Structures are given as structure tokens and as C-alpha cells.
Coordinates of C-alpha atoms in Angstrom, one line a residue:
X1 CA -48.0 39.2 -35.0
X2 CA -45.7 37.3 -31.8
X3 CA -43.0 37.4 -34.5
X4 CA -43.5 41.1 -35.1
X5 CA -43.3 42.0 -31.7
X6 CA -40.2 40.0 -30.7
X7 CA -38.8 41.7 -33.9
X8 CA -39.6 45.5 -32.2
X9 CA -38.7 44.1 -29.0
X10 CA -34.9 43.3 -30.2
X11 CA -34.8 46.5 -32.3
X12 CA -35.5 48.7 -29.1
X13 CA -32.9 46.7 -27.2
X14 CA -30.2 46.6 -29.5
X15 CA -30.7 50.6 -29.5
X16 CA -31.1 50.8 -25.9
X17 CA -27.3 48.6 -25.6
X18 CA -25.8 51.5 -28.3
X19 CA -27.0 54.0 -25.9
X20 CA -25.4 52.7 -22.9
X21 CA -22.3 51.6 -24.4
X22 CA -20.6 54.7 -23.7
X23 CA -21.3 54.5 -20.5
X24 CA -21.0 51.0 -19.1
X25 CA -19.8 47.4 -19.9
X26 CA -21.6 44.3 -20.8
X27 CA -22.2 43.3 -17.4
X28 CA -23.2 46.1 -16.4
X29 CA -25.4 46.8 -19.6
X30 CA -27.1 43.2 -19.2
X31 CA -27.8 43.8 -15.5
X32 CA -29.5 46.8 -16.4
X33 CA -31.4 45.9 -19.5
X34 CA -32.1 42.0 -18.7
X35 CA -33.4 39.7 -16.5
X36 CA -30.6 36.9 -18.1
X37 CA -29.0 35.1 -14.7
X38 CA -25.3 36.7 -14.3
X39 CA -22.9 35.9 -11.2
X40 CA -20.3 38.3 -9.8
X41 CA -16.7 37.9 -8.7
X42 CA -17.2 37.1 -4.6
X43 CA -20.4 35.5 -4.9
X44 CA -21.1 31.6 -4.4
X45 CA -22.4 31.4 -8.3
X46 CA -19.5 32.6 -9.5
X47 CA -17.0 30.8 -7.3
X48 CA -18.7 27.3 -8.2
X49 CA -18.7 27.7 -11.6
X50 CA -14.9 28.8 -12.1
X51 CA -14.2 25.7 -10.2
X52 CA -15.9 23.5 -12.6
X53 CA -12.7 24.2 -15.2
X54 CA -10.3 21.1 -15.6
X55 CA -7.1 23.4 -15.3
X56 CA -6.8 25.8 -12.6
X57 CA -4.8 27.9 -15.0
X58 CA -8.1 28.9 -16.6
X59 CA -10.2 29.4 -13.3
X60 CA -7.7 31.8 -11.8
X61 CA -8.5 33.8 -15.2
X62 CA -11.5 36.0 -13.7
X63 CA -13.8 37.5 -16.0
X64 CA -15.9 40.4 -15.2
X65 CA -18.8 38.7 -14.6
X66 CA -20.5 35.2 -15.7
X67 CA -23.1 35.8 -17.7
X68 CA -25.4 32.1 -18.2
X69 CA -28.2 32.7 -21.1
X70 CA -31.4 29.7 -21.4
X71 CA -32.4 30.5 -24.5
X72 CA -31.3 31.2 -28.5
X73 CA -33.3 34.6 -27.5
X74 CA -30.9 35.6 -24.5
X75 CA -28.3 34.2 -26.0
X76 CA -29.3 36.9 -29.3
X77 CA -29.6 39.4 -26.2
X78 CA -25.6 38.7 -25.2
X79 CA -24.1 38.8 -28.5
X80 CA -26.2 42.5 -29.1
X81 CA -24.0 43.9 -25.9
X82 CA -20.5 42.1 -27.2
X83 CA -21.7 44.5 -30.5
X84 CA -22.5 47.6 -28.4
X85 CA -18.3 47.6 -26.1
X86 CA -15.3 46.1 -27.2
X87 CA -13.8 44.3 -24.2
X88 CA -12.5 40.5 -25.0
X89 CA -15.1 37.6 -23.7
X90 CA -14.8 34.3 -24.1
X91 CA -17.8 31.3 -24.0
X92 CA -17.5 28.1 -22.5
X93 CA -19.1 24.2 -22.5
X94 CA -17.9 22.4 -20.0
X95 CA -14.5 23.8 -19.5
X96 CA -12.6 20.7 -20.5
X97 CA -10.0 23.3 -22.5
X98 CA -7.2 24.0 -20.6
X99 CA -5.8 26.7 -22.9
X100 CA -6.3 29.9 -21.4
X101 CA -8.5 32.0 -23.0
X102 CA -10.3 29.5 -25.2
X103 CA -12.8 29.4 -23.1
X104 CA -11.7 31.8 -19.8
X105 CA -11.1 35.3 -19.9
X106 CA -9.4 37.7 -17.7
X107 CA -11.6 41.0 -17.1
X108 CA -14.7 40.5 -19.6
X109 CA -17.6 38.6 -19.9
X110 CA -17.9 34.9 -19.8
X111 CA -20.5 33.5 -21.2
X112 CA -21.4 29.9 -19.8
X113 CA -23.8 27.5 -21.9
X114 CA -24.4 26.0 -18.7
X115 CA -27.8 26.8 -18.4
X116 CA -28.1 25.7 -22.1
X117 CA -29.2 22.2 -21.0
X118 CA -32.7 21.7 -22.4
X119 CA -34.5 18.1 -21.7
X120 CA -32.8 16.0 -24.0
X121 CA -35.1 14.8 -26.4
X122 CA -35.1 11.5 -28.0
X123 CA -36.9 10.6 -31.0
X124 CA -36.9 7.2 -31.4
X125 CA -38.7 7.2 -34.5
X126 CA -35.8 9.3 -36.7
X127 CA -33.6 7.8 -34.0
X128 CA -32.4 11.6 -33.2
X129 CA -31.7 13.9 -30.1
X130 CA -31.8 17.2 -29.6
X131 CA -29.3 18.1 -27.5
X132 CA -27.6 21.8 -25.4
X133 CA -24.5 22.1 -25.4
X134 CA -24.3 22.9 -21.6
X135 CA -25.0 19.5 -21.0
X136 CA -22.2 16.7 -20.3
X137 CA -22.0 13.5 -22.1
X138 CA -22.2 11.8 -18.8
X139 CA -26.0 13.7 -19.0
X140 CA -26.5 12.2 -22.7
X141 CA -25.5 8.8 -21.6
X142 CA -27.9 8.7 -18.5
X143 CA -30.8 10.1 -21.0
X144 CA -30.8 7.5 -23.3
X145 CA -30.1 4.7 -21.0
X146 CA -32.3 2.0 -21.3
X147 CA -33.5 3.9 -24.8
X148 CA -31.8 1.3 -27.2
X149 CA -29.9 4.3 -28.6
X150 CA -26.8 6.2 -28.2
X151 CA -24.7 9.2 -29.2
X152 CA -21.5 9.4 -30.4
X153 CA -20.3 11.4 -28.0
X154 CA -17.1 11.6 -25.4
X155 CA -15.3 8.9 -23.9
X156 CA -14.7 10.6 -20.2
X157 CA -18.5 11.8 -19.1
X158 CA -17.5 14.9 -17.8
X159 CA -16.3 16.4 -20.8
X160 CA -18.7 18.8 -22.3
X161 CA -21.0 18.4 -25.1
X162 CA -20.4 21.9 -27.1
X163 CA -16.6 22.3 -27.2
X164 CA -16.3 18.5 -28.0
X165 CA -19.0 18.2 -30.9
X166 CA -17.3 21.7 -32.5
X167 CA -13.9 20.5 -32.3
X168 CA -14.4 17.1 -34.5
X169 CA -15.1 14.9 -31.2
X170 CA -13.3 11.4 -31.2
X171 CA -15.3 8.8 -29.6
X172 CA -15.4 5.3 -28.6
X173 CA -18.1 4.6 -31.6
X174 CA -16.2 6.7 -34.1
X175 CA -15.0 3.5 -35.9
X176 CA -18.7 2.8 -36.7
X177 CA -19.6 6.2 -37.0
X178 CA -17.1 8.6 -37.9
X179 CA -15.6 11.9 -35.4
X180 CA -18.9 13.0 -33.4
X181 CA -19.3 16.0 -35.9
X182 CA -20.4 13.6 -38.5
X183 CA -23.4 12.9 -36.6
X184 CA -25.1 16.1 -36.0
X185 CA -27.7 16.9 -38.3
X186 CA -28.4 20.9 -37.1
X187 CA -26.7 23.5 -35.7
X188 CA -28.9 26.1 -33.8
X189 CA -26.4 28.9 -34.2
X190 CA -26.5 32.6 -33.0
X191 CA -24.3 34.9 -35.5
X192 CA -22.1 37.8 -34.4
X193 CA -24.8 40.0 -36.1
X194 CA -27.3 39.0 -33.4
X195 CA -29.4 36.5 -35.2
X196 CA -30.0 33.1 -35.1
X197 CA -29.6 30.7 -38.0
X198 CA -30.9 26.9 -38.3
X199 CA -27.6 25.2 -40.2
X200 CA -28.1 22.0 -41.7
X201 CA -26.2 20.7 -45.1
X202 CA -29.4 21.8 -47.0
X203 CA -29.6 25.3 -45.9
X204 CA -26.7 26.5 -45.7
X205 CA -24.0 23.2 -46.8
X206 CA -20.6 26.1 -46.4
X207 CA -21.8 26.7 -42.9
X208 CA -22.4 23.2 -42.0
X209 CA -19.2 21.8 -42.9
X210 CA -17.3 24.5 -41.2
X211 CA -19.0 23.9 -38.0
X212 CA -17.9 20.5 -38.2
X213 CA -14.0 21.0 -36.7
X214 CA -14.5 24.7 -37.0
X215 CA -14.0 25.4 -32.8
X216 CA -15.6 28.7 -31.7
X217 CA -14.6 30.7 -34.9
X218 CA -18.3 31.1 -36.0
X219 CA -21.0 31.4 -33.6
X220 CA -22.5 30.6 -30.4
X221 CA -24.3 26.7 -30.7
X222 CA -27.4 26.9 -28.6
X223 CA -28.6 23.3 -29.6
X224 CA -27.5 20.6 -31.3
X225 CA -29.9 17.6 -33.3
X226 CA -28.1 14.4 -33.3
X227 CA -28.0 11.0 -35.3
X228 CA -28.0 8.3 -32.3
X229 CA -27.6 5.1 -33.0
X230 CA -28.9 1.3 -31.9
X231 CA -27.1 -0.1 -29.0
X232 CA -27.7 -3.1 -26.6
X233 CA -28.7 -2.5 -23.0
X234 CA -25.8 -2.6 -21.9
X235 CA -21.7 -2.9 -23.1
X236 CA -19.0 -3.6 -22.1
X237 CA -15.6 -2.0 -21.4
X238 CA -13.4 -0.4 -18.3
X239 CA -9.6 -0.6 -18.0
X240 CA -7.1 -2.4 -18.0
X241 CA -3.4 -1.4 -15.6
X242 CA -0.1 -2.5 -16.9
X243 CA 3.7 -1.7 -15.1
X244 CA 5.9 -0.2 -17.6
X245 CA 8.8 -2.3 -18.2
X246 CA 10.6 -1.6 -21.2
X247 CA 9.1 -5.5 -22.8
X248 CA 5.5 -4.2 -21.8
X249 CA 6.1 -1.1 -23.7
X250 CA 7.3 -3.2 -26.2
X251 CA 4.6 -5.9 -26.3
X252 CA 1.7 -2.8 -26.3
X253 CA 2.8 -0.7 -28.8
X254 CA 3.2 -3.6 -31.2
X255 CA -0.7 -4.4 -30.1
X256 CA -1.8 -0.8 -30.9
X257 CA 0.0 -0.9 -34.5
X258 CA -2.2 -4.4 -35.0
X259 CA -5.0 -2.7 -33.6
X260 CA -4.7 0.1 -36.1
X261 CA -3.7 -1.2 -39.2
X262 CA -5.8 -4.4 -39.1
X263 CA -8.7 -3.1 -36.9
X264 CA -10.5 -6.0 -35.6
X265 CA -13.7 -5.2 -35.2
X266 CA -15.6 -1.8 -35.4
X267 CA -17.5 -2.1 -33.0
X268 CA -14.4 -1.5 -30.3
X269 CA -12.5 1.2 -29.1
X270 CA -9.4 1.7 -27.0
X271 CA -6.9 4.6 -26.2
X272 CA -4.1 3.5 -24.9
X273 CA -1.6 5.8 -22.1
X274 CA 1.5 5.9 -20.2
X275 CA 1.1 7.6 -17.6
X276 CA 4.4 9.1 -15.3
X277 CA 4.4 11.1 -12.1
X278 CA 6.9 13.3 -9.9
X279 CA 10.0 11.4 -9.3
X280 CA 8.7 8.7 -11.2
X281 CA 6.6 7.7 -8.4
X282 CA 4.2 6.1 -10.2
X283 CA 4.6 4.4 -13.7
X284 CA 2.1 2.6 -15.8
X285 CA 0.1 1.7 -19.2
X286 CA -3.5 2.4 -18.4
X287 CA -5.9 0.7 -21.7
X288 CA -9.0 2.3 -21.8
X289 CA -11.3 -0.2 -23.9
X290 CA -14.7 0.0 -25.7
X291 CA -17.2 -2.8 -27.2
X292 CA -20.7 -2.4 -28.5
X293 CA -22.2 -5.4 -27.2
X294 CA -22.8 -7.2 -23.9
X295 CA -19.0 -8.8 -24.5
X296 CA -16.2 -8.6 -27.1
X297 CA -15.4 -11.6 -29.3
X298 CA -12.4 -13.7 -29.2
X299 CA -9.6 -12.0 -30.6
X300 CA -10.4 -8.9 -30.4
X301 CA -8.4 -7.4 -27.4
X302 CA -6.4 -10.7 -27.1
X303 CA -2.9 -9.2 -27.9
X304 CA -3.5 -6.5 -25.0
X305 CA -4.5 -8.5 -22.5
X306 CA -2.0 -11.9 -23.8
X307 CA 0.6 -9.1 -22.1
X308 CA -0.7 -9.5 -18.7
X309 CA -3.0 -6.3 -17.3
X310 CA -2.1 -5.9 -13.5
X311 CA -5.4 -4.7 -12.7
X312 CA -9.1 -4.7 -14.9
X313 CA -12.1 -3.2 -14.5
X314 CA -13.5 -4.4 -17.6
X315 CA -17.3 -5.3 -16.7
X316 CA -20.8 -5.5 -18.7
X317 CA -22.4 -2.1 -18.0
X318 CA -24.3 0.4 -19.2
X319 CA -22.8 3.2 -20.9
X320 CA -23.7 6.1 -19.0
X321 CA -21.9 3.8 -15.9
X322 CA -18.7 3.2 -18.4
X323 CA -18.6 6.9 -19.2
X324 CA -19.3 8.0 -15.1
X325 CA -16.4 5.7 -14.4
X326 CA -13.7 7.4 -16.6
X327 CA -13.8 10.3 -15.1
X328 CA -11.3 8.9 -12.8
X329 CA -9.1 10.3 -15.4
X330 CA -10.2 14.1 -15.3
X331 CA -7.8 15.1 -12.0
X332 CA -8.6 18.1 -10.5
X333 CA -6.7 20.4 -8.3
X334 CA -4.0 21.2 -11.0
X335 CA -3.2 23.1 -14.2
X336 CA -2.6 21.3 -17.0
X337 CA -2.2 21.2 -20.5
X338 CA -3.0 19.2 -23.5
X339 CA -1.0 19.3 -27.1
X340 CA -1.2 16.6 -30.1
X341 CA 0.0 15.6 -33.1
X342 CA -1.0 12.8 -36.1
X343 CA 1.5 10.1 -37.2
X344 CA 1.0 7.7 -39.5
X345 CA 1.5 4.1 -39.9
X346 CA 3.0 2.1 -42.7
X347 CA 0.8 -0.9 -44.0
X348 CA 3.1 -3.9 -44.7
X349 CA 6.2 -2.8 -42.7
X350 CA 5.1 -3.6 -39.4
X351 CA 9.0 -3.1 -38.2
X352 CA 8.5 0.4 -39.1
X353 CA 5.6 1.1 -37.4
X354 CA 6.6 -0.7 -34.3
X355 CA 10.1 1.9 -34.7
X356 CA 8.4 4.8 -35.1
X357 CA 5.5 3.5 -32.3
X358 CA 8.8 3.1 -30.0
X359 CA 10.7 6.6 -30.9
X360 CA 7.3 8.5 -30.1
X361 CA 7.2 7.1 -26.6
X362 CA 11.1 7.8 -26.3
X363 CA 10.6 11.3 -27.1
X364 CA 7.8 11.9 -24.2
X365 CA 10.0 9.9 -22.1
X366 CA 12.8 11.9 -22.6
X367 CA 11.2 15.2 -22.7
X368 CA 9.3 14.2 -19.2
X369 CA 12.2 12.8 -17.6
X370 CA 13.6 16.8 -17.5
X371 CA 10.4 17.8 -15.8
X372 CA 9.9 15.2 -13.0
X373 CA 11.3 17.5 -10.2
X374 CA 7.7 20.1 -11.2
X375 CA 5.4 19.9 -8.1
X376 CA 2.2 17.8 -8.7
X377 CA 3.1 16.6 -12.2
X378 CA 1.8 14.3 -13.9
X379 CA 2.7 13.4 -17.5
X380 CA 1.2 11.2 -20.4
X381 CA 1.0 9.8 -23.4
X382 CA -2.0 8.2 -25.1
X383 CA -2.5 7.1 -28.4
X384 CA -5.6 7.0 -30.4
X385 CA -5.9 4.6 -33.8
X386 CA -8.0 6.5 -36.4
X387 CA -7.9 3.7 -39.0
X388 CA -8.5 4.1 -42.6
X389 CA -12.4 3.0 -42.5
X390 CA -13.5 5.6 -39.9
X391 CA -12.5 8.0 -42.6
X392 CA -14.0 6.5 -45.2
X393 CA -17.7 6.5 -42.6
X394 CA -16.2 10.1 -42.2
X395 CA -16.4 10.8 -45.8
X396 CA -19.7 8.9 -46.6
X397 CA -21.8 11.0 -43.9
X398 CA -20.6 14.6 -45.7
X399 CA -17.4 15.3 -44.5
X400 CA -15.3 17.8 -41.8
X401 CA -13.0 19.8 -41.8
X402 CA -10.3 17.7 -41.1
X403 CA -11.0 15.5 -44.6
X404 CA -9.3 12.5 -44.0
X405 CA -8.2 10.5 -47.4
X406 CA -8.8 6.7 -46.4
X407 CA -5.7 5.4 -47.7
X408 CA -3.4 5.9 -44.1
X409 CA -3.8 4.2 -41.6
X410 CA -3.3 7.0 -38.4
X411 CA -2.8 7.6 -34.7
X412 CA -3.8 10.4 -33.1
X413 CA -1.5 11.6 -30.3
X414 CA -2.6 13.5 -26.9
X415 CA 0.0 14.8 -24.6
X416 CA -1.0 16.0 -21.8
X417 CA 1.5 17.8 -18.7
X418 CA -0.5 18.4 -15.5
X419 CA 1.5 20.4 -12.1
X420 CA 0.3 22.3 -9.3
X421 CA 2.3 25.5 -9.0
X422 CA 2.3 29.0 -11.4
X423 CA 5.5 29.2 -11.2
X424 CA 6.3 26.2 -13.7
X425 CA 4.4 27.5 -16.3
X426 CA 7.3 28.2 -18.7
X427 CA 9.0 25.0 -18.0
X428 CA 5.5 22.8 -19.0
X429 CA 5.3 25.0 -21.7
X430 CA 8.6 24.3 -23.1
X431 CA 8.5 20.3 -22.4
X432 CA 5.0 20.7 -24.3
X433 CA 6.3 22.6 -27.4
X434 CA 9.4 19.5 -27.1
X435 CA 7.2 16.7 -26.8
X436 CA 5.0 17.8 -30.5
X437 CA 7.7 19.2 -32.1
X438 CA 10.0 16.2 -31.4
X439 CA 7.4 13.8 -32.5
X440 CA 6.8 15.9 -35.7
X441 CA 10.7 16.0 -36.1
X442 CA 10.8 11.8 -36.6
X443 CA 7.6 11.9 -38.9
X444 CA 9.7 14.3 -41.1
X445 CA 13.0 12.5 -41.0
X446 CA 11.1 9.0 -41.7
X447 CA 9.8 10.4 -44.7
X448 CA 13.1 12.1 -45.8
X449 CA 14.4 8.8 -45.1
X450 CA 11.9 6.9 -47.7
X451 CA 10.7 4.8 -44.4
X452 CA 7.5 7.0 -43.9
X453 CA 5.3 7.8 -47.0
X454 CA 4.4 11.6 -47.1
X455 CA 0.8 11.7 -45.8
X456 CA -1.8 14.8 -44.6
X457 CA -1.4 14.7 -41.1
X458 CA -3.7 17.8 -40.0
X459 CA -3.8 18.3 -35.7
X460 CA -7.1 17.4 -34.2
X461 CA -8.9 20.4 -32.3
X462 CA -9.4 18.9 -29.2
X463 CA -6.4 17.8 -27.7
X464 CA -4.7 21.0 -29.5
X465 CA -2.3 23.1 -27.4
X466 CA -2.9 27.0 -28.5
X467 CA 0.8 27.4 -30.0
X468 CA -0.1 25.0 -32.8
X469 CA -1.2 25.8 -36.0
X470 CA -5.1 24.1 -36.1
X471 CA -6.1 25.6 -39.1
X472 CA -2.8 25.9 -41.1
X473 CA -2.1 21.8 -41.1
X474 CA -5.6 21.4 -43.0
X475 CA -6.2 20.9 -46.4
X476 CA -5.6 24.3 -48.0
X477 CA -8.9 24.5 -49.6
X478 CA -10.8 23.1 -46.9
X479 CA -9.0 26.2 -44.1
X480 CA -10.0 28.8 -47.2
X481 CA -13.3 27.8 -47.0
X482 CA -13.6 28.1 -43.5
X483 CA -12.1 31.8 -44.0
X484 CA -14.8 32.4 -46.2
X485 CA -17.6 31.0 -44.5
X486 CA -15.9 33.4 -41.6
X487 CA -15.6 36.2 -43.0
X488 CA -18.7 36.1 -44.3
X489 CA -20.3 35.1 -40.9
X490 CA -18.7 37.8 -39.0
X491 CA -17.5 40.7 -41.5
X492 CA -16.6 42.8 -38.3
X493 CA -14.2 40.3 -36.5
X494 CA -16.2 39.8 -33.4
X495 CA -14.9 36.2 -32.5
X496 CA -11.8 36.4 -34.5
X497 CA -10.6 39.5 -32.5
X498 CA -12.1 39.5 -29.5
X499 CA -12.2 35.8 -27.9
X500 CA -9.7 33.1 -28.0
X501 CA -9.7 29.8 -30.1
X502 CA -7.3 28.5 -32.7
X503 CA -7.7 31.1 -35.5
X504 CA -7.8 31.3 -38.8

């Protein structure tokens, strides 16, 4: 009978939202129809949460009005009124996506998960949580602190939970585990028909998949259930802070080839950057490092540290305190941008990785060295080991989009450009597109060459910058099925036409 009623209840308001709609706009629609909590340009609520992007690009984007559902039910109410008008929109996690309009919009509705932060709940018994994906992994962490459990979930706390999870989500346990996606077991997922849809790889298996590296091309998430896994009390982990002589550079890069291609223990995790300022100011290797367990064994980070860190802050800690104290690296005050690309490494030719390792950072080093005069800017380089057995974990928890053979050994690439001033917009933009396309440029010529093997190299979503081609450098048959699943989702074209994201 409750079922019936919420069923006539929806009817009427969907009708009531095609009667207005030729009258009014979403917000105004919602304001008069709800009771949802919306905030509107010039007030506090709205101020504080366009601050709360990571670029400033995307905050000075203002929508309409911010529009911040609780519920899968006012989340079904949201998506009726995108049906009823026709203005763009766009919905947003935590606003670590510094592509503007991914998750910003200029003059319609944002929708914020923010308020989508349910309790987490732990069950320790099928060692799952049910998480929202307004929360932020530094939230996650501090939840199951103390729990003997953990997610695999970002490496910076502030990052947010939905963006990350539906984008792949590389994490500091993804050599034990797999990309983040391969540990969510359900999808609580409204439709753009206005319904809501429990996805797991039973019900619907098309579905599931595709949300797993599929972005926002789908559906709104409004909770995710989780595989966590044991973890001691504490780890342990930090950084470490190295000058940036050319025989460091040397000396590192060599380490993160080792690291990759002979991975030395799954139960670490580093990324490693070089980090440049205006004017060359500042200059430095910054190791961000990972181990599941109160300390690492011997050997395990030995070549990185044998080079002689200037600074560490390596400690035994818990990891919600690990993951609060990388957010040092989220830098706020400036627009930035983020762009990637996948290389891989040779096994049994270390001379060749090592070159290729070498002509990567050359490339970003020549490429930033025309940009050091931008106000504010601040350029890196990081690179991330995917090694053969993650994909293989990958594989063995039901796949992703991104379908990873486990014969390459890879690295993962994130560029990122951060200034302070509009007005070097183009210029970032054009060191960006340089700094990908130059690195894809040796890839090609090393295989040309016979010195690279020709491997599947897709992007990964996350550090994506929104000139590349996401869905184009997968698999063929894995990007068709996500068209299908799409186009079966949402016939009409409501995310593919109306919000941002990479697209199919």
C-alpha cells in the first residue's frame, strides 16, 4: 500500500513538472514543487559550496542554482525536472575534476551529492560498507578506523568518493585489490527515466561493468556497497622530498622501473612526482609511499630511499591520519588542470625502460620550461606503476572497463598544470595538449622503432583532461558495450547531451 502511494505520489509530480515546464526552470520548478534543500547565487550556501572545487576555473562557472538531494527519492524528484526543461546541468562529488563542465555548469542546475552522505555502515560480518558518494575518503578512512577494515579508496582524503569510484579509482591498495571499481558490489543508481535501479553483476552484469570506468555517462549513484578489506590498526607511509639534480632523476626513475616491473611487495604503494614552480623557484621529487602493515620489510623501498630523501615524513599511523596528511597536496587558490597518458615498460630491457622513463620527464620538462613565466604555476609530473598482477586481481574480481591484459607491465601518467590568472588559459592548455601528446609521440616512435612492443594503452578517467579521447583508447568492444548499455539507459540523450563528461 506505502509502495502504491509513493507510486501516485511520483505520477502526480512528474505531471505537475510537465505543467510548469513551460513556464519556469528547474530551480524554479523544484522551489515550487519541493521541499529538496537548494542554494542561490548571493547566498552563504551557495558561495561555500562553489568554493569547495579544487580549480577555480570551475567555481567561477555559476549555475543557476545548487540543488543538494538526501535521498534516491529526491534525487528521482531532480532527474523528473531535468526531463520536464532542457537547460544543461551538471552533478558533482567532491569537485576534485577540474575540467569545466564535468562537474560545473554555467547557468543550470548543479546538482551536489553533498548531502548524499548517509552513516557509513560497516558490516563486519560480510566485511562490507555501504557508502554516499557525497562523502570523502578522508570520511571513509575516519569511519573504519580502529574497525580492522578498510576501503580501497583514494590516496589524497579530500578527494571525493563518487567521481573517484566511477572513474576506475587507483589507490594505494590497488596492487592487492585491483582499481577501486573492482570493489563495489552495488550501485544504487537513478536512471534518466526517473527510476531507481539496484545494479549488481547478478541483476543487471551490462550495467555493472559499465559503471565500473564508465564516469557520469549513465546515472546518478546515490549509494555505493563496498568490499573492505582486513588491515592492521595502523600503517605506515608519508613522504619522502628529494632535490632534482639531473643523477636524482636518474637514480628515481631507474627505482620506479624496478618498482614496476619486479613489484616487491603488494602490499605497498607509491606515486612518485616532480614537482616545478614559477621561475623555477622551487624544484623537487616528492615520493608518496604506502605499506599495509605497522612497517615495510627490508627491501622494499630501499632503492628510493638508498638515493638520499631530503626530508620524510614516513611514520606508523592510521590511515585515516595518512590520508588527512596528503592533502597537503590538493592546493587551493588556483585553476588547474589534470591530463594523462599510459606507457608501458619493457620486461628484460631495463635500458629501455630507464630511456623511455628519462624522455617522459624531458618532455614535461621541456614543455614546462615554456610556461614558467604563468603567474602561480605550478607544474608536475607523477608516475603511477600499474603492474601486471593488479590486472590480473583486476580481471579475477569481474572486470572494468578499462580491461587490462596482464602481460605489460604499465605506468600510469598524471600531469597536472596549476596558475592563478584567466588569462593563461590558452597557454596551459596548449603546454597540456604538448605534454600528452609528446609523451604519446615517443611511445609510437619506440614501437615503430621495434624498442617498445605494441601494447593497449587505454587513458585512465581520472586524471583525464577533457580534449582526450576516454572512451575511444578502450578496447573496441568493451566502448560498444558501454554505447549499448547507454543507449539503452537513456534512449533520449539526457546525460549524453545535456551535462559534461568524456563521451561516448
Amino acid at each position: 500500500m506505502a509502495h502504491h502511494r509513493r507510486t501516485v505520489f511520483f505520477i502526480c509530480l512528474i505531471w505537475a513538472f510537465l505543467i510548469h515546464a513551460v513556464i519556469s526552470d528547474v530551480c524554479s520548478t523544484l522551489a515550487n514543487l519541493t521541499t529538496i534543500d537548494m542554494s542561490y547565487p548571493l547566498s552563504l550556501s551557495y558561495a561555500t559550496e562553489q568554493s569547495t572545487y579544487w580549480s577555480t576555473s570551475c567555481s567561477l562557472l555559476k549555475p543557476s542554482c545548487i540543488i543538494l538531494p538526501q535521498t534516491t527519492e529526491e534525487v528521482i524528484t531532480v532527474v523528473s525536472a531535468l526531463r520536464a526543461h532542457k537547460e544543461p546541468f551538471a552533478i558533482k562529488s567532491g569537485g576534485h575534476n577540474p575540467n569545466n563542465n564535468f562537474a560545473s555548469v554555467d547557468g543550470g542546475p548543479l546538482i551536489s551529492t553533498k548531502n548524499l552522505n548517509r552513516k557509513i555502515l560497516l558490516d563486519p560480518k560480510s566485511r562490507t560498507a555501504r557508502v554516499g558518494p557525497g562523502n570523502r575518503w578522508d570520511d571513509v578512512a575516519k569511519a573504519l578506523d580502529g574497525t580492522g577494515l578498510s576501503a580501497v579508496g583514494g590516496r589524497i582524503g579530500d578527494v571525493g568518493v563518487g567521481g573517484f569510484l566511477l572513474g576506475g579509482g587507483l589507490s594505494f591498495m590497488s596492487t592487492e585489490h585491483g582499481w577501486a571499481a573492482n570493489s563495489v558490489l552495488e550501485y544504487e543508481l537513478v536512471l534518466a527515466n526517473a527510476s531507481a535501479v539496484t545494479v549488481t553483476a547478478d541483476s543487471h552484469p551490462d550495467l555493472f561493468l559499465s559503471l565500473k570506468g564508465g564516469g557520469n555517462a549513465l546515472g546518478i549513484v546515490t549509494s555505493f556497497l563496498l568490499q573492505v578489506y582486513p588491515q592492521e590498526e595502523k600503517i605506515w607511509g608519508g613522504t619522502y622530498t628529494f632535490d632534482a639534480t639531473p643523477a636524482t632523476a636518474t637514480k628515481l626513475l631507474a627505482a620506479v622501473r624496478d618498482f614496476t616491473t619486479d613489484y616487491p611487495d603488494p602490499k605497498a604503494g607509491i606515486i612518485l612526482t616532480r614537482e616545478t614552480t614559477a621561475i623555477g623557484t622551487v624544484q623537487i621529487w616528492i615520493l608518496f609511499v604506502y605499506y599495509n602493515g605497522r612497517e615495510p620489510p627490508a627491501g622494499v623501498f630501499d632503492k628510493f630511499t638508498a638515493v638520499g630523501p631530503l626530508l620524510s615524513t614516513c611514520k606508523t599511523q592510521s590511515m585515516a591520519s595518512l590520508l588527512t596528511a596528503n592533502n597537503f597536496a590538493n592546493v587551493k587558490g588556483n585553476a588547474f588542470t589534470i591530463g594523462t597518458e599510459t606507457i608501458p615498460l619493457p620486461r628484460g630491457d631495463e635500458d629501455a625502460g630507464l630511456r623511455l622513463l628519462e624522455e617522459v620527464l624531458d618532455n614535461w620538462q621541456n614543455v614546462t620550461s615554456g610556461v614558467l613565466g604563468v603567474t602561480g604555476l605550478i607544474s608536475s609530473i607523477a608516475f603511477q606503476p600499474i603492474p601486471r598482477a593488479m590486472t590480473q586481481i583486476a580481471r579475477a574480481k569481474g572486470g572494468d572497463l578499462y580491461d587490462l591484459d596482464d602481460d605489460t607491465d604499465r605506468i600510469v601518467l598524471e600531469n597536472n598544470y596549476a596558475y592563478t590568472l584567466p588569462v593563461d588559459r590558452n597557454t596551459i592548455d596548449s603546454a597540456m595538449q604538448r605534454t600528452y601528446q609528446g609523451v604519446r609521440e615517443l611511445v609510437e616512435r619506440g614501437t615503430q622503432a621495434g624498442i617498445l612492443t605494441e601494447r593497449y594503452l587505454p587513458l585512465f578517467m581520472n586524471d583525464g583532461y577533457y580534449r582526450q579521447d576516454y572512451f575511444g583508447r578502450l578496447r573496441p568492444e568493451m566502448a560498444q558495450l558501454a554505447r549499448r548499455v547507454r543507449d539503452g539507459v537513456d534512449p533520449e540523450g539526457l546525460w549524453k547531451d545535456r551535462t559534461g563528461g568524456f563521451k561516448l
